[in-house]
Amino acid sequence: MKKFTHFDDNGNAVMVDVTDKQPTTRVATACGDIYVSEDVIHAITHQEVKKGDVLGVAQLAGIMGAKKTSDIIPLCHPLMIGKCQIDFEVFEKECRIHAIATVKVDGKTGVEMEALTAVSTALLTIYDMCKAIDKSMRIDNIHLETKTGGKSGDFTYKAK
């Protein structure tokens, strides 16, 4: 059985000690979806949202979220992120926007939490910018898609 890394022998929460680890290149990609109404998808694709360019602002928010991950997730290490990219795929017929966040760092710890925070922040920003049109949007299926680098090796999500 694997031991949880964020607890000491007494069960207390601790930040993992990465002092002696060697820096390696680490990349993580996370994704998720927001389901919206036809009115919202139309407003986004036709640049009719009063707050502005929804996907452009959401992209910037996702990058900012990745950079602030250690401020909101208690045991995350602050990282000097080398790259953060947020992309969107708009599926008009499904009224769905798929967000993909890729984060890269040369460091002693992984960037999975940064990628997950980036995609979550981007999707929440879409909700925030469009809630005046319809509050019944649904954020769904946020997950780590891939991860490379580090001691634990590579990971690819397999849907169950």
Coordinates of N, CA and C in Angstrom, one line a residue:
M1 N 0.8 -1.2 0.0 CA 0.0 0.0 0.0 C 0.9 1.2 0.0
K2 N 0.5 2.2 -0.9 CA 1.3 3.5 -0.9 C 1.0 4.3 0.3
K3 N 2.0 5.0 0.7 CA 1.9 5.9 1.9 C 1.6 7.3 1.3
F4 N 0.7 8.0 2.0 CA 0.4 9.4 1.6 C 1.6 10.3 1.9
T5 N 1.9 11.1 1.0 CA 3.2 11.9 1.1 C 2.9 13.2 1.9
H6 N 1.7 13.6 2.1 CA 1.4 14.9 2.8 C 1.0 14.7 4.3
F7 N 1.4 13.5 4.8 CA 1.2 13.3 6.3 C 2.4 12.7 6.9
D8 N 2.7 13.1 8.1 CA 3.9 12.5 8.8 C 3.4 11.3 9.5
D9 N 4.3 10.7 10.3 CA 4.0 9.4 11.0 C 2.9 9.5 12.0
N10 N 2.6 10.8 12.4 CA 1.6 11.0 13.4 C 0.3 11.4 12.8
G11 N 0.2 11.5 11.5 CA -1.0 11.9 10.8 C -1.2 13.4 10.6
N12 N -0.1 14.1 10.9 CA -0.2 15.6 10.7 C 0.1 15.9 9.2
A13 N -0.6 16.9 8.8 CA -0.4 17.4 7.4 C 1.0 18.1 7.3
V14 N 1.7 17.8 6.3 CA 3.1 18.4 6.1 C 3.3 18.7 4.6
M15 N 4.1 19.6 4.3 CA 4.6 19.9 3.0 C 5.7 18.9 2.7
V16 N 5.7 18.2 1.6 CA 6.7 17.3 1.2 C 8.0 18.0 1.1
D17 N 9.1 17.4 1.6 CA 10.4 17.9 1.6 C 11.0 17.6 0.2
V18 N 11.2 18.5 -0.6 CA 11.8 18.3 -2.0 C 13.3 18.8 -2.0
T19 N 13.8 19.2 -0.9 CA 15.1 19.9 -0.8 C 16.2 19.1 -1.6
D20 N 16.3 17.8 -1.4 CA 17.3 17.0 -2.0 C 17.1 16.4 -3.4
K21 N 15.9 16.7 -3.9 CA 15.5 16.2 -5.2 C 16.2 17.0 -6.3
Q22 N 16.5 16.4 -7.4 CA 17.2 17.1 -8.5 C 16.0 17.6 -9.4
P23 N 16.2 18.9 -9.9 CA 15.2 19.4 -10.8 C 15.1 18.6 -12.1
T24 N 13.9 18.4 -12.6 CA 13.7 17.7 -13.9 C 12.6 18.5 -14.6
T25 N 12.5 18.3 -15.9 CA 11.4 18.9 -16.7 C 10.1 18.1 -16.4
R26 N 9.1 18.8 -16.1 CA 7.8 18.2 -15.7 C 6.7 19.0 -16.5
V27 N 5.8 18.2 -17.1 CA 4.7 18.8 -17.9 C 3.4 18.1 -17.5
A28 N 2.4 18.8 -17.3 CA 1.1 18.3 -16.9 C 0.0 18.9 -17.8
T29 N -1.0 18.1 -18.3 CA -2.1 18.6 -19.0 C -3.4 18.2 -18.3
A30 N -4.3 19.2 -18.1 CA -5.6 18.9 -17.5 C -6.6 19.4 -18.4
C31 N -7.8 18.9 -18.3 CA -8.9 19.4 -19.1 C -10.2 19.3 -18.4
G32 N -11.2 19.9 -18.9 CA -12.6 19.9 -18.4 C -13.5 20.6 -19.3
D33 N -14.8 20.5 -19.0 CA -15.9 21.1 -19.8 C -16.8 22.0 -19.1
I34 N -17.4 22.9 -19.8 CA -18.5 23.6 -19.3 C -19.7 23.5 -20.3
Y35 N -20.8 23.1 -19.8 CA -22.0 23.0 -20.6 C -22.8 24.2 -20.4
V36 N -23.3 24.9 -21.5 CA -24.0 26.1 -21.4 C -25.2 26.1 -22.3
S37 N -26.0 27.1 -22.2 CA -27.3 27.1 -23.0 C -27.0 27.6 -24.4
E38 N -27.9 27.4 -25.3 CA -27.8 27.9 -26.7 C -27.5 29.4 -26.7
D39 N -28.2 30.2 -25.8 CA -28.0 31.6 -25.7 C -26.6 32.0 -25.4
V40 N -26.0 31.2 -24.4 CA -24.6 31.5 -24.0 C -23.6 31.1 -25.1
I41 N -23.8 30.0 -25.7 CA -22.8 29.6 -26.7 C -22.9 30.6 -27.9
H42 N -24.1 31.0 -28.2 CA -24.3 32.0 -29.3 C -23.6 33.4 -28.9
A43 N -23.8 33.8 -27.7 CA -23.2 35.1 -27.2 C -21.6 35.0 -27.2
I44 N -21.1 33.8 -26.8 CA -19.6 33.7 -26.8 C -19.1 33.6 -28.2
T45 N -19.7 32.8 -29.1 CA -19.1 32.7 -30.5 C -19.3 33.9 -31.3
H46 N -20.3 34.8 -31.0 CA -20.6 36.0 -31.7 C -20.1 37.3 -31.0
Q47 N -19.2 37.1 -30.0 CA -18.6 38.2 -29.2 C -19.7 39.2 -28.7
E48 N -20.8 38.6 -28.2 CA -21.9 39.5 -27.7 C -22.0 39.5 -26.2
V49 N -21.1 39.0 -25.4 CA -21.1 39.0 -24.0 C -20.7 40.4 -23.5
K50 N -21.5 41.1 -22.7 CA -21.2 42.4 -22.3 C -19.9 42.6 -21.6
K51 N -19.4 41.6 -20.9 CA -18.2 41.7 -20.1 C -17.0 41.6 -21.0
G52 N -17.1 41.2 -22.3 CA -16.0 41.2 -23.2 C -15.7 39.8 -23.8
D53 N -14.5 39.6 -24.3 CA -14.1 38.4 -25.0 C -13.9 37.3 -23.9
V54 N -14.9 36.5 -23.8 CA -15.0 35.5 -22.8 C -13.8 34.5 -22.8
L55 N -13.5 33.9 -24.0 CA -12.4 33.0 -24.0 C -11.1 33.6 -23.8
G56 N -10.9 34.8 -24.3 CA -9.7 35.5 -24.1 C -9.4 35.8 -22.6
V57 N -10.5 36.3 -21.9 CA -10.3 36.6 -20.5 C -10.1 35.2 -19.7
A58 N -10.9 34.2 -20.1 CA -10.7 32.9 -19.4 C -9.3 32.3 -19.6
Q59 N -8.8 32.5 -20.8 CA -7.4 32.1 -21.0 C -6.4 32.7 -20.1
L60 N -6.5 34.1 -20.0 CA -5.7 34.8 -19.1 C -5.9 34.4 -17.6
A61 N -7.2 34.2 -17.2 CA -7.5 33.8 -15.9 C -6.9 32.4 -15.5
G62 N -6.9 31.5 -16.5 CA -6.4 30.2 -16.3 C -4.9 30.3 -16.0
I63 N -4.2 31.1 -16.8 CA -2.7 31.3 -16.6 C -2.5 31.9 -15.2
M64 N -3.3 32.9 -14.8 CA -3.1 33.5 -13.5 C -3.4 32.5 -12.4
G65 N -4.4 31.6 -12.6 CA -4.7 30.6 -11.6 C -3.6 29.6 -11.4
A66 N -3.0 29.2 -12.5 CA -1.8 28.3 -12.4 C -0.7 28.9 -11.6
K67 N -0.4 30.2 -11.8 CA 0.6 30.9 -11.1 C 0.3 31.1 -9.6
K68 N -0.9 31.0 -9.2 CA -1.4 31.2 -7.8 C -1.7 29.9 -7.1
T69 N -1.5 28.8 -7.7 CA -1.9 27.5 -7.1 C -1.4 27.4 -5.7
S70 N -0.2 27.7 -5.4 CA 0.3 27.5 -4.0 C -0.3 28.4 -3.0
D71 N -1.0 29.5 -3.5 CA -1.7 30.4 -2.6 C -3.0 29.8 -2.1
I72 N -3.6 28.9 -2.9 CA -4.9 28.4 -2.6 C -5.0 26.9 -2.3
I73 N -4.0 26.1 -2.6 CA -3.9 24.7 -2.3 C -2.8 24.6 -1.2
P74 N -3.2 24.3 0.1 CA -2.4 24.5 1.2 C -1.0 23.9 1.2
L75 N -0.8 22.7 0.6 CA 0.5 22.1 0.7 C 1.3 22.1 -0.6
C76 N 0.8 22.9 -1.6 CA 1.6 23.0 -2.8 C 2.8 23.9 -2.7
H77 N 3.9 23.5 -3.3 CA 5.1 24.3 -3.4 C 4.9 25.4 -4.4
P78 N 5.4 26.6 -4.1 CA 5.4 27.7 -5.1 C 6.3 27.3 -6.2
L79 N 5.9 27.4 -7.5 CA 6.7 27.0 -8.6 C 7.0 28.1 -9.5
M80 N 8.2 28.1 -10.1 CA 8.5 29.1 -11.2 C 8.1 28.4 -12.5
I81 N 6.9 28.7 -12.9 CA 6.3 28.0 -14.1 C 7.0 28.6 -15.3
G82 N 7.4 27.6 -16.2 CA 8.1 28.0 -17.4 C 7.1 28.2 -18.6
K83 N 6.0 27.5 -18.5 CA 5.0 27.6 -19.6 C 3.6 27.3 -19.0
C84 N 2.6 28.0 -19.5 CA 1.2 27.7 -19.2 C 0.4 28.1 -20.4
Q85 N -0.2 27.1 -21.0 CA -1.0 27.4 -22.2 C -2.5 26.9 -21.9
I86 N -3.4 27.7 -22.3 CA -4.8 27.3 -22.1 C -5.5 27.4 -23.5
D87 N -6.1 26.3 -23.9 CA -6.8 26.2 -25.2 C -8.2 25.8 -25.0
F88 N -9.1 26.2 -25.9 CA -10.5 25.9 -25.9 C -10.9 25.3 -27.2
E89 N -11.8 24.3 -27.1 CA -12.6 23.8 -28.2 C -14.0 24.0 -28.0
V90 N -14.7 24.7 -28.9 CA -16.1 25.0 -28.8 C -16.9 24.1 -29.6
F91 N -17.8 23.4 -29.0 CA -18.7 22.5 -29.6 C -20.1 23.1 -29.6
E92 N -20.4 23.8 -30.6 CA -21.7 24.6 -30.6 C -22.9 23.7 -30.5
K93 N -23.0 22.6 -31.3 CA -24.2 21.8 -31.3 C -24.4 21.1 -29.9
E94 N -23.3 20.8 -29.2 CA -23.4 20.3 -27.9 C -23.6 21.3 -26.8
C95 N -23.4 22.6 -27.1 CA -23.4 23.7 -26.2 C -22.3 23.4 -25.1
R96 N -21.2 23.0 -25.5 CA -20.1 22.7 -24.6 C -18.8 23.3 -25.0
I97 N -18.0 23.8 -24.0 CA -16.7 24.3 -24.3 C -15.7 23.4 -23.5
H98 N -14.8 22.9 -24.2 CA -13.7 22.0 -23.6 C -12.5 22.9 -23.4
A99 N -12.0 22.9 -22.2 CA -10.8 23.7 -21.9 C -9.6 22.7 -21.6
I100 N -8.4 23.0 -22.1 CA -7.2 22.2 -22.0 C -6.1 23.1 -21.4
A101 N -5.5 22.8 -20.3 CA -4.4 23.5 -19.8 C -3.2 22.7 -19.7
T102 N -2.1 23.2 -20.2 CA -0.8 22.5 -20.2 C 0.2 23.4 -19.5
V103 N 0.8 22.9 -18.5 CA 1.8 23.6 -17.6 C 3.1 22.9 -17.6
K104 N 4.2 23.7 -17.7 CA 5.5 23.1 -17.8 C 6.4 23.8 -16.8
V105 N 7.3 23.0 -16.1 CA 8.3 23.6 -15.2 C 9.6 22.7 -15.2
D106 N 10.7 23.4 -15.0 CA 11.9 22.6 -14.6 C 12.0 22.8 -13.1
G107 N 11.7 21.7 -12.4 CA 11.7 21.9 -10.9 C 11.8 20.6 -10.2
K108 N 11.6 20.6 -8.9 CA 11.7 19.5 -8.0 C 10.4 18.8 -7.7
T109 N 9.3 19.4 -8.2 CA 8.0 18.8 -7.9 C 7.1 19.1 -9.1
G110 N 6.1 18.3 -9.2 CA 5.2 18.3 -10.4 C 4.3 19.5 -10.5
V111 N 3.6 19.6 -11.7 CA 2.7 20.7 -12.0 C 1.3 20.2 -12.2
E112 N 0.9 19.0 -11.7 CA -0.4 18.6 -11.9 C -1.4 19.5 -11.3
M113 N -1.2 20.0 -10.1 CA -2.1 20.9 -9.4 C -2.2 22.2 -10.1
E114 N -1.2 22.7 -10.7 CA -1.2 23.9 -11.5 C -2.0 23.7 -12.7
A115 N -1.9 22.6 -13.4 CA -2.7 22.4 -14.6 C -4.2 22.3 -14.2
L116 N -4.5 21.5 -13.1 CA -5.9 21.4 -12.7 C -6.5 22.7 -12.2
T117 N -5.7 23.5 -11.6 CA -6.1 24.9 -11.1 C -6.4 25.8 -12.3
A118 N -5.5 25.7 -13.3 CA -5.6 26.5 -14.5 C -6.9 26.2 -15.2
V119 N -7.2 24.9 -15.5 CA -8.4 24.6 -16.2 C -9.7 24.9 -15.4
S120 N -9.6 24.7 -14.1 CA -10.7 25.1 -13.2 C -11.0 26.6 -13.3
T121 N -10.0 27.4 -13.1 CA -10.1 28.8 -13.1 C -10.6 29.3 -14.5
A122 N -10.1 28.7 -15.6 CA -10.6 29.1 -16.9 C -12.1 28.9 -17.0
L123 N -12.6 27.7 -16.6 CA -14.0 27.3 -16.7 C -14.8 28.2 -15.8
L124 N -14.3 28.4 -14.6 CA -15.1 29.3 -13.6 C -15.2 30.7 -14.2
T125 N -14.2 31.2 -14.9 CA -14.3 32.5 -15.5 C -15.3 32.6 -16.6
I126 N -15.4 31.5 -17.4 CA -16.5 31.5 -18.4 C -17.8 31.6 -17.7
Y127 N -18.0 30.8 -16.6 CA -19.3 30.9 -15.8 C -19.5 32.3 -15.4
D128 N -18.5 32.9 -14.8 CA -18.7 34.3 -14.2 C -19.0 35.3 -15.3
M129 N -18.4 35.2 -16.4 CA -18.7 36.2 -17.5 C -20.0 36.0 -18.1
C130 N -20.6 34.8 -18.0 CA -21.9 34.5 -18.7 C -23.1 34.3 -17.8
K131 N -22.9 34.4 -16.5 CA -24.0 34.1 -15.6 C -25.1 35.1 -15.7
A132 N -24.9 36.2 -16.2 CA -26.0 37.2 -16.4 C -27.0 36.7 -17.5
I133 N -26.5 35.9 -18.4 CA -27.3 35.3 -19.5 C -28.0 34.1 -19.0
D134 N -27.3 33.2 -18.3 CA -27.9 31.9 -17.8 C -27.0 31.4 -16.7
K135 N -27.6 31.2 -15.5 CA -26.9 30.6 -14.4 C -26.9 29.1 -14.3
S136 N -27.5 28.4 -15.2 CA -27.6 27.0 -15.2 C -26.5 26.2 -15.9
M137 N -25.4 26.9 -16.1 CA -24.2 26.3 -16.7 C -23.7 25.2 -15.8
R138 N -23.0 24.2 -16.3 CA -22.5 23.1 -15.5 C -21.1 22.8 -15.9
I139 N -20.2 22.8 -14.9 CA -18.8 22.5 -15.1 C -18.6 21.0 -14.8
D140 N -17.9 20.3 -15.6 CA -17.9 18.8 -15.5 C -16.6 18.3 -16.0
N141 N -16.2 17.1 -15.5 CA -15.2 16.2 -16.1 C -13.8 16.9 -16.0
I142 N -13.5 17.6 -15.0 CA -12.2 18.2 -14.8 C -11.3 17.0 -14.3
H143 N -10.2 16.8 -15.0 CA -9.2 15.8 -14.7 C -7.9 16.0 -15.3
L144 N -6.9 15.3 -14.7 CA -5.5 15.3 -15.2 C -5.5 14.4 -16.4
E145 N -5.1 14.9 -17.5 CA -5.0 14.1 -18.8 C -3.7 13.4 -18.9
T146 N -2.6 14.1 -18.8 CA -1.3 13.5 -18.9 C -0.3 14.2 -17.9
K147 N 0.8 13.5 -17.6 CA 1.8 14.1 -16.8 C 3.1 13.4 -17.2
T148 N 4.2 14.1 -17.3 CA 5.5 13.5 -17.6 C 6.5 14.1 -16.7
G149 N 7.6 13.3 -16.4 CA 8.7 13.8 -15.6 C 8.5 13.5 -14.1
G150 N 9.6 13.5 -13.4 CA 9.5 13.3 -12.0 C 9.7 11.8 -11.6
K151 N 9.8 11.6 -10.3 CA 10.1 10.3 -9.7 C 9.0 9.3 -10.0
S152 N 7.7 9.7 -10.0 CA 6.6 8.8 -10.2 C 6.4 8.4 -11.7
G153 N 7.1 9.0 -12.6 CA 7.0 8.7 -14.0 C 5.8 9.3 -14.7
D154 N 5.6 8.8 -15.9 CA 4.5 9.3 -16.8 C 3.1 8.8 -16.4
F155 N 2.1 9.6 -16.7 CA 0.7 9.2 -16.5 C -0.1 9.6 -17.6
T156 N -1.0 8.8 -18.0 CA -2.1 9.1 -19.1 C -3.4 8.7 -18.5
Y157 N -4.3 9.5 -18.6 CA -5.7 9.3 -18.1 C -6.4 8.2 -18.9
K158 N -7.0 7.2 -18.3 CA -7.8 6.2 -19.0 C -9.2 6.3 -18.4
A159 N -10.2 6.7 -19.2 CA -11.6 6.8 -18.8 C -12.0 5.4 -18.3
K160 N -12.8 5.5 -17.2 CA -13.3 4.2 -16.6 C -14.8 4.0 -16.9

